[in-house]
Coordinates of C-alpha atoms in Angstrom, one line a residue:
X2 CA -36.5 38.6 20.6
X3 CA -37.9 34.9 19.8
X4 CA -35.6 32.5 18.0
X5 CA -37.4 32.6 14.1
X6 CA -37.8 29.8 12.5
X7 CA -35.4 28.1 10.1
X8 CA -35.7 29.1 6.5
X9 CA -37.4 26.3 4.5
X10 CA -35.4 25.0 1.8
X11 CA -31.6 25.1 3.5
X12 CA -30.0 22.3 4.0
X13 CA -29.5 20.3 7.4
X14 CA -26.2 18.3 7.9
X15 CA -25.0 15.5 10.4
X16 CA -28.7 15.1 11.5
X17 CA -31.5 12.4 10.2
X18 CA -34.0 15.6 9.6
X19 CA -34.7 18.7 9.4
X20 CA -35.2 20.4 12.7
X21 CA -37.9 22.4 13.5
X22 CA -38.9 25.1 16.2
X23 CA -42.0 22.8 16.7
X24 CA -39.3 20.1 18.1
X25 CA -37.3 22.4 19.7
X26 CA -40.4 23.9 22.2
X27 CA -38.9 23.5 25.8
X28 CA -35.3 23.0 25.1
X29 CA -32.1 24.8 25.2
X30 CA -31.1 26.0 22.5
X31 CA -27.5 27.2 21.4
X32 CA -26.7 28.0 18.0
X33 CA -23.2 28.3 16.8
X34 CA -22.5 30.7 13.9
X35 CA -19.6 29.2 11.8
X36 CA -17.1 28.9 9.1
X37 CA -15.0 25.8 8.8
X38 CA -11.7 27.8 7.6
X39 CA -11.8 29.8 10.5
X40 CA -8.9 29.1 13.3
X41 CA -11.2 30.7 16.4
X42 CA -14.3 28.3 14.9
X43 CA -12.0 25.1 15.1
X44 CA -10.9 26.4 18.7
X45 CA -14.1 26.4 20.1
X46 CA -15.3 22.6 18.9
X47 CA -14.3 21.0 21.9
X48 CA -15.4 23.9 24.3
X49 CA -19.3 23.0 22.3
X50 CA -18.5 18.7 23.1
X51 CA -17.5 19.3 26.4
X52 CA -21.3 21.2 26.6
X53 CA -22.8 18.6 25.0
X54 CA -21.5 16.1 26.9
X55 CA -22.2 17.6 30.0
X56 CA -26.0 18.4 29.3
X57 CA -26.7 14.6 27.4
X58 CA -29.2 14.0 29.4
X59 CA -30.7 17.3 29.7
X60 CA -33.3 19.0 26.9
X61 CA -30.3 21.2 25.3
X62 CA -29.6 20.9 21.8
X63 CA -26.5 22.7 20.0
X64 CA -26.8 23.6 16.1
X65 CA -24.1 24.6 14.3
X66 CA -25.0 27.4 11.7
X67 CA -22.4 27.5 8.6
X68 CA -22.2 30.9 7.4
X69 CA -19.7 30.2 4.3
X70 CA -16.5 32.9 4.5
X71 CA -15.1 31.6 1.5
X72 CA -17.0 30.2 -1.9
X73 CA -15.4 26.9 -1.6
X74 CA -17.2 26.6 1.4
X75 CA -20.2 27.2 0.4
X76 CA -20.1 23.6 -1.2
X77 CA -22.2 21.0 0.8
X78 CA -19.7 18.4 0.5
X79 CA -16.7 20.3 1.6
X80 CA -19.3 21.3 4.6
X81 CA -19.4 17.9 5.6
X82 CA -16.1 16.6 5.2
X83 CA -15.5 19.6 7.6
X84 CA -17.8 18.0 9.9
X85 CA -16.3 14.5 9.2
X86 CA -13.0 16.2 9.9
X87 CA -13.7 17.8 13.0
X88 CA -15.8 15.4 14.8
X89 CA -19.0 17.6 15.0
X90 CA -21.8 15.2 16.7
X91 CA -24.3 18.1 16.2
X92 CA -26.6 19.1 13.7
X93 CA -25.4 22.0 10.9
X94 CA -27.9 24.1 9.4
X95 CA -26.5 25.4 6.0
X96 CA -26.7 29.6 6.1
X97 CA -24.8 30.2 2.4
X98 CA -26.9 33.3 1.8
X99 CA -26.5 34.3 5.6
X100 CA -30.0 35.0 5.8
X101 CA -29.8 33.8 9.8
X102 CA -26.1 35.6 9.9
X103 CA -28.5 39.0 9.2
X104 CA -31.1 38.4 11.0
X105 CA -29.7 38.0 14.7
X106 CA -26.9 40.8 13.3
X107 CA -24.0 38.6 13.7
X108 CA -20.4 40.0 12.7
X109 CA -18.0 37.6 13.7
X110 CA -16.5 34.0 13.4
X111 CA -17.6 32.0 15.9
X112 CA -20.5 33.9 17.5
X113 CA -23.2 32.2 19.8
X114 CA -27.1 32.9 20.7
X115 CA -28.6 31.2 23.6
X116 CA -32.0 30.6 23.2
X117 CA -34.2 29.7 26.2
X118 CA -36.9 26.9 26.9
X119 CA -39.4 29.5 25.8
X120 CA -37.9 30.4 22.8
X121 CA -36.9 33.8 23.8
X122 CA -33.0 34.7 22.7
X123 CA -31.2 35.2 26.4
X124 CA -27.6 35.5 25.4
X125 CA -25.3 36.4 23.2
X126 CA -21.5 36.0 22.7
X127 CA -18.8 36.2 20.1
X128 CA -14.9 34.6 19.8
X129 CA -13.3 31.7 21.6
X130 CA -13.3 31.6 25.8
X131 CA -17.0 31.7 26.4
X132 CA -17.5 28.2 27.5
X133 CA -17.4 28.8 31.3
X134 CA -20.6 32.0 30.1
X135 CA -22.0 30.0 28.1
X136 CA -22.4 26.9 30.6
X137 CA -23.8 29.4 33.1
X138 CA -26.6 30.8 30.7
X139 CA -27.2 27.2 30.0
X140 CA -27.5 26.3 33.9
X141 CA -29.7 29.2 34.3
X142 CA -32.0 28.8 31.2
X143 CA -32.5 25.1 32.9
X144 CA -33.6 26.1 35.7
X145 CA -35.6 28.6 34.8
X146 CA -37.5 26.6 32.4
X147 CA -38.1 23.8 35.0
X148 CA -39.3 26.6 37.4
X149 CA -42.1 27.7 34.7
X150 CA -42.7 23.9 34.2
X151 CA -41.9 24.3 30.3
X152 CA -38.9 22.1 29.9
X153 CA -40.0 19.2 27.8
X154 CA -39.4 15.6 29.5
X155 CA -38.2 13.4 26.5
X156 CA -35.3 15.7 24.7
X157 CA -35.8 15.3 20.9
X158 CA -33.9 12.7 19.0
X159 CA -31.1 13.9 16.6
X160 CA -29.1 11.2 14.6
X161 CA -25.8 12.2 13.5
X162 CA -24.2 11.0 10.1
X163 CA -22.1 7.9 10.4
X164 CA -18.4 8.0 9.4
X165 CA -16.6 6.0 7.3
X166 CA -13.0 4.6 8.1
X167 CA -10.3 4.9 5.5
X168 CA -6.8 4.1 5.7
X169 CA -5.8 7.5 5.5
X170 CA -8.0 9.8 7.1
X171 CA -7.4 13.5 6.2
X172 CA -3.8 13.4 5.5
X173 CA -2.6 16.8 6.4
X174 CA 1.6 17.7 5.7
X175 CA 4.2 15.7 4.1
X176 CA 8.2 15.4 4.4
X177 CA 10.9 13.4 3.0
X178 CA 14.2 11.7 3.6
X179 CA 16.0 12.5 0.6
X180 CA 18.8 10.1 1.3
X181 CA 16.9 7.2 2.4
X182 CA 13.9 8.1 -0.3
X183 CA 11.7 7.9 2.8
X184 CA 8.0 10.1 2.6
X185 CA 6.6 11.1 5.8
X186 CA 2.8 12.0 6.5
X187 CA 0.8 13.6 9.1
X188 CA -2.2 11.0 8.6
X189 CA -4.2 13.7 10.8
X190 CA -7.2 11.8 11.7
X191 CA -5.9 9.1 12.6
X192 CA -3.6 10.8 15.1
X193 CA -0.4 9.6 13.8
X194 CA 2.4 9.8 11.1
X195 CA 3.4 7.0 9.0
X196 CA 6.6 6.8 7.9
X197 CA 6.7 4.8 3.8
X198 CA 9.6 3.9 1.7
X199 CA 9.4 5.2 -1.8
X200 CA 9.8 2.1 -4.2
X201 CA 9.0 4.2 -7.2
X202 CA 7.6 7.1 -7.6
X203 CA 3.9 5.9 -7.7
X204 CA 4.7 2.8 -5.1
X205 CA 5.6 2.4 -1.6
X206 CA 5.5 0.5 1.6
X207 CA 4.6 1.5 5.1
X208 CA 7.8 1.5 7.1
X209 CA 6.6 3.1 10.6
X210 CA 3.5 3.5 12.1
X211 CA 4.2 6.2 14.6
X212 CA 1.3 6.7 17.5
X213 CA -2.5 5.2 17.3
X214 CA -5.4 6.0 15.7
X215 CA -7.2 7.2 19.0
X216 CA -6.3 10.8 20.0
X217 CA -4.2 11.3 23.0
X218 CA -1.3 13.5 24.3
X219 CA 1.6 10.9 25.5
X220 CA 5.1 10.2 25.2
X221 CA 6.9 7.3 24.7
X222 CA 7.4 4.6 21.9
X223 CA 6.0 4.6 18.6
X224 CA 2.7 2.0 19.6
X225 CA 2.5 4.0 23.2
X226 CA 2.9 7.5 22.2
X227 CA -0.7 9.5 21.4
X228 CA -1.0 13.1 19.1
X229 CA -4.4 14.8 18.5
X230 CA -4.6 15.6 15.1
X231 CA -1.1 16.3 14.2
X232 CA -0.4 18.5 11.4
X233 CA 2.9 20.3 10.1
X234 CA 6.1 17.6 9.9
X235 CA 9.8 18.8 9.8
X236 CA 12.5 15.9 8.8
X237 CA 16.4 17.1 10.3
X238 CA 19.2 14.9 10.6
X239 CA 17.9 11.6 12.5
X240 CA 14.9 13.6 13.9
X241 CA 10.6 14.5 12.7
X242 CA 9.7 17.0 14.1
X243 CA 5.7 17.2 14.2
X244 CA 3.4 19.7 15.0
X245 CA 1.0 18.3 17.3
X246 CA -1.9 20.9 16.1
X247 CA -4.6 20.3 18.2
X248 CA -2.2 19.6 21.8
X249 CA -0.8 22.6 21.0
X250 CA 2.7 21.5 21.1
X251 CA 5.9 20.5 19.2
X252 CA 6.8 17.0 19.4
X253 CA 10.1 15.2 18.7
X254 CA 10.5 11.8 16.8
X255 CA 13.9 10.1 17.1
X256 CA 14.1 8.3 14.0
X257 CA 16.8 5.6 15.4
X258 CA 15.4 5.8 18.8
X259 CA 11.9 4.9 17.6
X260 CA 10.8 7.2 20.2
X261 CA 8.7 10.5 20.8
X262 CA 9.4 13.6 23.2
X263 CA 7.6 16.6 23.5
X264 CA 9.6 19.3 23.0
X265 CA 7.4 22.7 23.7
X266 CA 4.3 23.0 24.6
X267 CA 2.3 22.2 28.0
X268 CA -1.2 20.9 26.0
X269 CA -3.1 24.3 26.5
X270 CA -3.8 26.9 24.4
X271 CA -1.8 30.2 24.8
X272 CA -3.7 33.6 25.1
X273 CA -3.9 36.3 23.2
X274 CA -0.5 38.3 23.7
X275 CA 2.3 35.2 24.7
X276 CA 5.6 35.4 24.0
X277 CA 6.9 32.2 24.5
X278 CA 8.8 30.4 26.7
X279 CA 11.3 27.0 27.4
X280 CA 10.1 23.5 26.8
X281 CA 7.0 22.0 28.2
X282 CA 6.4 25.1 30.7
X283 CA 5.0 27.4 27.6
X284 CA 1.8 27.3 26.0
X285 CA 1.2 26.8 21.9
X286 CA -1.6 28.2 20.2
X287 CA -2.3 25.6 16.8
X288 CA 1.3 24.9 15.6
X289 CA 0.1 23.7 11.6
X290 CA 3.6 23.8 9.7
X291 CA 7.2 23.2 10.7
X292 CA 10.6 24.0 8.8
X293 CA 14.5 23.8 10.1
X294 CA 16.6 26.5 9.1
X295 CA 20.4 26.3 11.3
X296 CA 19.4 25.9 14.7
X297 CA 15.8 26.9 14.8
X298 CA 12.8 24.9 14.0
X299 CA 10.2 27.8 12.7
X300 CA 6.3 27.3 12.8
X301 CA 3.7 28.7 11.5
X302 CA 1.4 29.5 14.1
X303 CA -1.9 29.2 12.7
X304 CA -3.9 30.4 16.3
X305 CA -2.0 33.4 16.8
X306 CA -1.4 34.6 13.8
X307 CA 2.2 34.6 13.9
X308 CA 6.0 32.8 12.9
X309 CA 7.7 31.7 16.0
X310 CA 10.8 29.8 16.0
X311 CA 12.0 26.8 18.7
X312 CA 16.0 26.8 19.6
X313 CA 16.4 22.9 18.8
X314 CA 19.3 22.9 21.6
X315 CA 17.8 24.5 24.4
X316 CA 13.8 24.3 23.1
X317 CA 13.3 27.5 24.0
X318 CA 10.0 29.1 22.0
X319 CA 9.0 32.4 21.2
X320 CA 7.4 34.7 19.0
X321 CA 9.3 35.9 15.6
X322 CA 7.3 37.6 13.6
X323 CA 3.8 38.7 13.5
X324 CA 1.8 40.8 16.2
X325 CA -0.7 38.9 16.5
X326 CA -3.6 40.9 15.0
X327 CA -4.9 39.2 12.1
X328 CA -4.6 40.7 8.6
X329 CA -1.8 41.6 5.5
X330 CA 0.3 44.4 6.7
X331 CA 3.8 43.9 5.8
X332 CA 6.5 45.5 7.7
X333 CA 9.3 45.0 10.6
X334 CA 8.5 41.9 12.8
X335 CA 6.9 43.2 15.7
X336 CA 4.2 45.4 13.7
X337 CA 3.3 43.2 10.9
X338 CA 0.1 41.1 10.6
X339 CA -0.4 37.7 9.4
X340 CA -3.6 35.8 9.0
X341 CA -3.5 32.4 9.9
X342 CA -0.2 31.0 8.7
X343 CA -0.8 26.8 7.9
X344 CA 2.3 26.3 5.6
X345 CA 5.8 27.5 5.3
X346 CA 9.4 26.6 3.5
X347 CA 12.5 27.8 3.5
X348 CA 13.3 30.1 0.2
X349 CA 16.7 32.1 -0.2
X350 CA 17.2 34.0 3.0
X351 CA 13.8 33.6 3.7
X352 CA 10.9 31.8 4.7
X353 CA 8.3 31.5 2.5
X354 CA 4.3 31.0 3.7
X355 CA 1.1 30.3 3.0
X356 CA -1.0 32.6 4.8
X357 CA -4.2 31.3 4.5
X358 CA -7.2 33.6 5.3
X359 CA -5.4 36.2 3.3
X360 CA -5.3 33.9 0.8
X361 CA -1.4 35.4 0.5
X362 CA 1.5 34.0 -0.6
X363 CA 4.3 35.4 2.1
X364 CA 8.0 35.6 3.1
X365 CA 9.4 36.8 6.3
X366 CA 13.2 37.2 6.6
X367 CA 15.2 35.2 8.4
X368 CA 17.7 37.3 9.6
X369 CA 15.2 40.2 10.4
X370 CA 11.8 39.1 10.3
X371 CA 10.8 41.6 7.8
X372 CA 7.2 40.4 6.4
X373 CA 6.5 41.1 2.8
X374 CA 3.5 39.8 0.4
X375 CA 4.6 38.1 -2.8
X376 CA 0.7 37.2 -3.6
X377 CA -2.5 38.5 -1.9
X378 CA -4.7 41.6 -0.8
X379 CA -6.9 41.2 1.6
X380 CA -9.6 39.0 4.3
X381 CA -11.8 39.3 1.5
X382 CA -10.0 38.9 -1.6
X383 CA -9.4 35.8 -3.1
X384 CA -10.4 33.5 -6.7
X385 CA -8.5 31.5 -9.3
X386 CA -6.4 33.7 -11.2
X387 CA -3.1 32.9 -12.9
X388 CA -0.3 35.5 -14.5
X389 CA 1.8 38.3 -12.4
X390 CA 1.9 38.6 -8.6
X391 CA 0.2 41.9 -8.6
X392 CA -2.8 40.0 -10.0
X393 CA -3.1 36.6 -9.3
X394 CA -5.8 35.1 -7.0
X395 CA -5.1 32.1 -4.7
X396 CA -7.9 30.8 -2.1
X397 CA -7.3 29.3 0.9
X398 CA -4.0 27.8 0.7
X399 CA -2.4 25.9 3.3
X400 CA 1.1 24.2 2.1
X401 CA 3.8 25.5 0.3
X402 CA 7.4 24.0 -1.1
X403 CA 10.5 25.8 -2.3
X404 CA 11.9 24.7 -5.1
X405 CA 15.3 26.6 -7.4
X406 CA 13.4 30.0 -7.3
X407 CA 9.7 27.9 -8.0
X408 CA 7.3 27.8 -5.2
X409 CA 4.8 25.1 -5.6
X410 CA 1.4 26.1 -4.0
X411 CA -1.7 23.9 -2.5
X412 CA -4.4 26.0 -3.3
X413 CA -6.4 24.2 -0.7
X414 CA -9.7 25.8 -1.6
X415 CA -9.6 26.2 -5.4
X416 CA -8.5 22.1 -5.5
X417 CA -5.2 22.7 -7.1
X418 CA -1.2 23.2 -7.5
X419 CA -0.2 26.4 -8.6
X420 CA 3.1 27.2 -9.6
X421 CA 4.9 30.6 -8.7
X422 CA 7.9 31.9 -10.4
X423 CA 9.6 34.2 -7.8
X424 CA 12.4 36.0 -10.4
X425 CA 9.9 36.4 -13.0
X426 CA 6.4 36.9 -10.5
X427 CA 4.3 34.9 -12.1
X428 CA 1.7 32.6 -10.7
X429 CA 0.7 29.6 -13.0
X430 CA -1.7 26.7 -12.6
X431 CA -0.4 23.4 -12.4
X432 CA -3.7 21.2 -11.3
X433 CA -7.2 22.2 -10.8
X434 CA -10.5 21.0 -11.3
X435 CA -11.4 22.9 -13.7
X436 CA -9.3 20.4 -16.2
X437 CA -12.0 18.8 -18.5
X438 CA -10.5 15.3 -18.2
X439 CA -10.7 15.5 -14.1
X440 CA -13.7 14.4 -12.0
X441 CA -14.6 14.1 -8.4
X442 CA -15.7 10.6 -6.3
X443 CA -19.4 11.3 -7.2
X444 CA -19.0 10.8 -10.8
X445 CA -19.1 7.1 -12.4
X446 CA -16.8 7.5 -14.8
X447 CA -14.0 9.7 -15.3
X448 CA -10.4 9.8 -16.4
X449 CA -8.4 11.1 -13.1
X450 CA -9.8 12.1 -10.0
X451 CA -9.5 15.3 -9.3
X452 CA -8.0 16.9 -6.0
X453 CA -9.7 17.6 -3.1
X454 CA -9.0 20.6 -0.6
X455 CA -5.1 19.3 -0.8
X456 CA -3.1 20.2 2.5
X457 CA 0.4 20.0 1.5
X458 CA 2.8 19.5 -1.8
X459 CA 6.6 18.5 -2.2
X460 CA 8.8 18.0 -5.1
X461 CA 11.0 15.3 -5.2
X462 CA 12.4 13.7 -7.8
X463 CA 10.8 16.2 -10.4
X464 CA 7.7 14.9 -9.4
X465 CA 4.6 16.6 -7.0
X466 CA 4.1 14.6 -3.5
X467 CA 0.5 15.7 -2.7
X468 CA -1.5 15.3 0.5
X469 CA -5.1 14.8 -1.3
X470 CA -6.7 15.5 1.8
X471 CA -10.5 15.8 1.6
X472 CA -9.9 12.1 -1.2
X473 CA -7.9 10.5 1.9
X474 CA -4.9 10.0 -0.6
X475 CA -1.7 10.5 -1.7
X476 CA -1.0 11.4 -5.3
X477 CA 1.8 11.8 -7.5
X478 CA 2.1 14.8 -10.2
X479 CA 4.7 13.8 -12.8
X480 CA 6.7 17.1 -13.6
X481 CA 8.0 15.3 -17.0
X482 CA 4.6 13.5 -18.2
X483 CA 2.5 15.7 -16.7
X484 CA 0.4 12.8 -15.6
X485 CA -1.7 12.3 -12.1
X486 CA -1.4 9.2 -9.7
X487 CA -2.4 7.9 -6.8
X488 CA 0.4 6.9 -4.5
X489 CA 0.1 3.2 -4.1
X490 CA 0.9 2.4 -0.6
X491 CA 1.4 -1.3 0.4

């Protein structure tokens, strides 16, 4: 079967032009089928720039194919703050009505066709682990091509967006120091987490910058120590802990110390099936969130769809809840499945998360590690719907906070803060766009700006700390005024 050409009238991302199979004669070709929600798709990023990297100089040309899960990613701008986000130095062809997705019969997140120098599909491959298959296919489809003398000598030219530099970039989870008044963030792009001193509630000052802006795994002091896209943030006692999402591991920050350890994790993903292990000798799998409950730091373990819980003495790791199989099935520990866990708080004898490709709201118990669903039905079931649990609709979410029975929600892909009333079970919006006095950054004028995939809310002060992540901002929800600000940050 011959690679078809591209449907006119889609949209190409991160590239200058179009491309088109008159371009592509005599390359390599190896198209990655996509959605940017999708753990497995995030996983295999760097497996497709280490490729691409390796094969610079050679005719071989990747193209990422977004095949939209959810609606809110069917947006082009969310698509390319997803490729902003995740460093993609490829082109992205836009496949919202997954008319490519049909065609070459694919049926899972991330799948890959390799397409030879003669346009003839020679392999293809779905999940994460194929790089070491797919660099042989590549090799082979080379060499073959060179052998039939059909390998083009000048590679075509593919120029990928520029990106802009903001001084927040993606902000992911937030934290605070009650006592002190002190708000942490995960200021995920720039690989670090910046510690600020609450003046008011809409001003404060950076107190802490803790790691640099280039991406590194390294211990040490806060200007030498490196994290790679850190995520999920945990304050307890005189210690942040962080999740160090894309190391796959649990750092430590001594607060008085000015000084960060790595806890668990050994900077490799874990498999499919790990149950844990003691300090640096196990292997993590996409820590996102982090909460203390006693003696255990528990964390949502977005790439293995599971809760696991650290021992804070002894930093020993392993597996609490969740089998590892992704989908909503409540039940004991061991048997039930979870789908992507990115946010989680502690409620009244239990923990309380956002399970994200469910789009669920979800506890698990502490003392058993009973699963149960508060909100949420299904892969595929999702929308913006408010009143009780056995109807509402959340999308995407990826933070949670527990408040006096009140769980405040960031509805990351329906841009908004829902608010859901465990005694009476009742789900209730807060924020969204849909507000006729909001606006987004493409509009000239408007009266607030509205949010933007949001990572992460905390209450504090009867206010809403939000991490405004796809706006690079913090904002402030006043509980009282029920007024919008940005977080003013000196």
């Amino acid at each position: 079967m011959k690679l078809k050409p591209f449907p006119p009238n889609t949209a190409w991302l991160n590239t200058d032009k179009p491309i088109t199979l008159e371009e592509l004669k005599g390359h390599v070709v190896l198209l990655d089928f996509w959605t940017y929600c999708c753990i497995n798709c995030i996983h295999v990023l760097p497996e497709l720039a280490w490729l691409e990297e390796k094969y610079k100089d050679e005719p071989v040309v990747v193209i990422g194919v977004h095949s939209a899960k959810f609606e809110n990613e069917k947006d082009i701008g969310n698509i390319k703050h997803a490729i902003a986000r995740y460093e993609i130095n490829h082109p992205v062809l836009v496949d919202n009505s997954h008319r490519l997705w049909t065609v070459y019969g694919i049926s899972a997140w991330p799948s890959f066709l390799l397409v030879g120098a003669d346009g003839e599909i020679i392999g293809k491959a779905a999940g994460e682990g194929v790089r070491d298959a797919l660099d042989s296919g590549i090799r082979k489809a080379l060499k073959e091509g060179k052998d039939r003398g059909i390998l083009v000598s000048q590679k075509v030219s593919i120029i990928p967006d520029k990106r802009d530099s903001a001084f927040l970039s993606y902000p992911g989870k937030l934290d605070i120091d009650r006592k002190r008044n002190h708000l942490f963030v995960s200021d995920s792009n720039n690989n670090r987490v910046l510690q600020i001193g609450l003046i008011s509630k809409t001003k404060g000052e950076i107190l802490e910058v803790i790691g640099g802006k280039n991406k590194g795994f390294k211990d040490g002091s806060y200007s030498e120590a490196r994290f790679f896209r850190p995520q999920g943030i945990a304050f307890h006692k005189d210690y942040l802990f962080v999740c160090d999402t894309e190391n796959h591991a649990i750092r430590r920050i001594d607060l008085d110390n000015w000084f960060i350890t790595t806890i668990a994790g050994n900077g490799r993903q874990a498999e499919w099936g790990a149950k844990g292990g003691k300090g640096t000798d196990v292997s993590l799998n996409s820590p996102w969130d982090a909460v203390v409950q006693g003696r255990h730091l528990y964390i949502a373990m977005a790439g293995s769809h599971q809760i696991w819980r650290l021992d804070i003495d002894s930093h020993y790791c392993e597996v609490f809840a969740g089998s590892g199989r992704e989908n909503i099935v409540d039940g004991p520990a061991r048997a039930a499945q979870l789908a992507q866990p990115s946010g989680i708080a502690v409620g009244e004898g239990e923990l309380i998360f956002a399970d994200s490709e469910v789009s669920a709201l979800r506890s698990v118990r502490i003392d058993n590690g009973y699963i149960g669903t508060y909100i949420g039905e299904g892969l595929f079931v999702f929308g913006l719907r408010d009143g009780d649990f056995d109807n509402a609709l959340l999308q995407h979410p990826l933070g949670v906070h527990y408040n006096a029975g009140i769980v405040y929600i960031a509805d990351t892909y329906n841009h908004a803060i829902r608010r859901a009333d465990l005694k009476n079970r009742s789900l209730t919006t807060l924020l969204s766009r849909r507000e006729e006095s909001a606006c987004d950054l493409d509009r000239e004028v408007c009266k607030t700006l509205a949010l933007n995939e949001p990572n992460d809310v905390i209450f504090h002060d009867n206010a809403l700390y939000i991490a405004d992540t796809n706006n690079h901002l913090l904002r402030v929800f006043d509980l009282d005024s029920k007024t919008l600000e940005n977080l003013e940050i000196q």
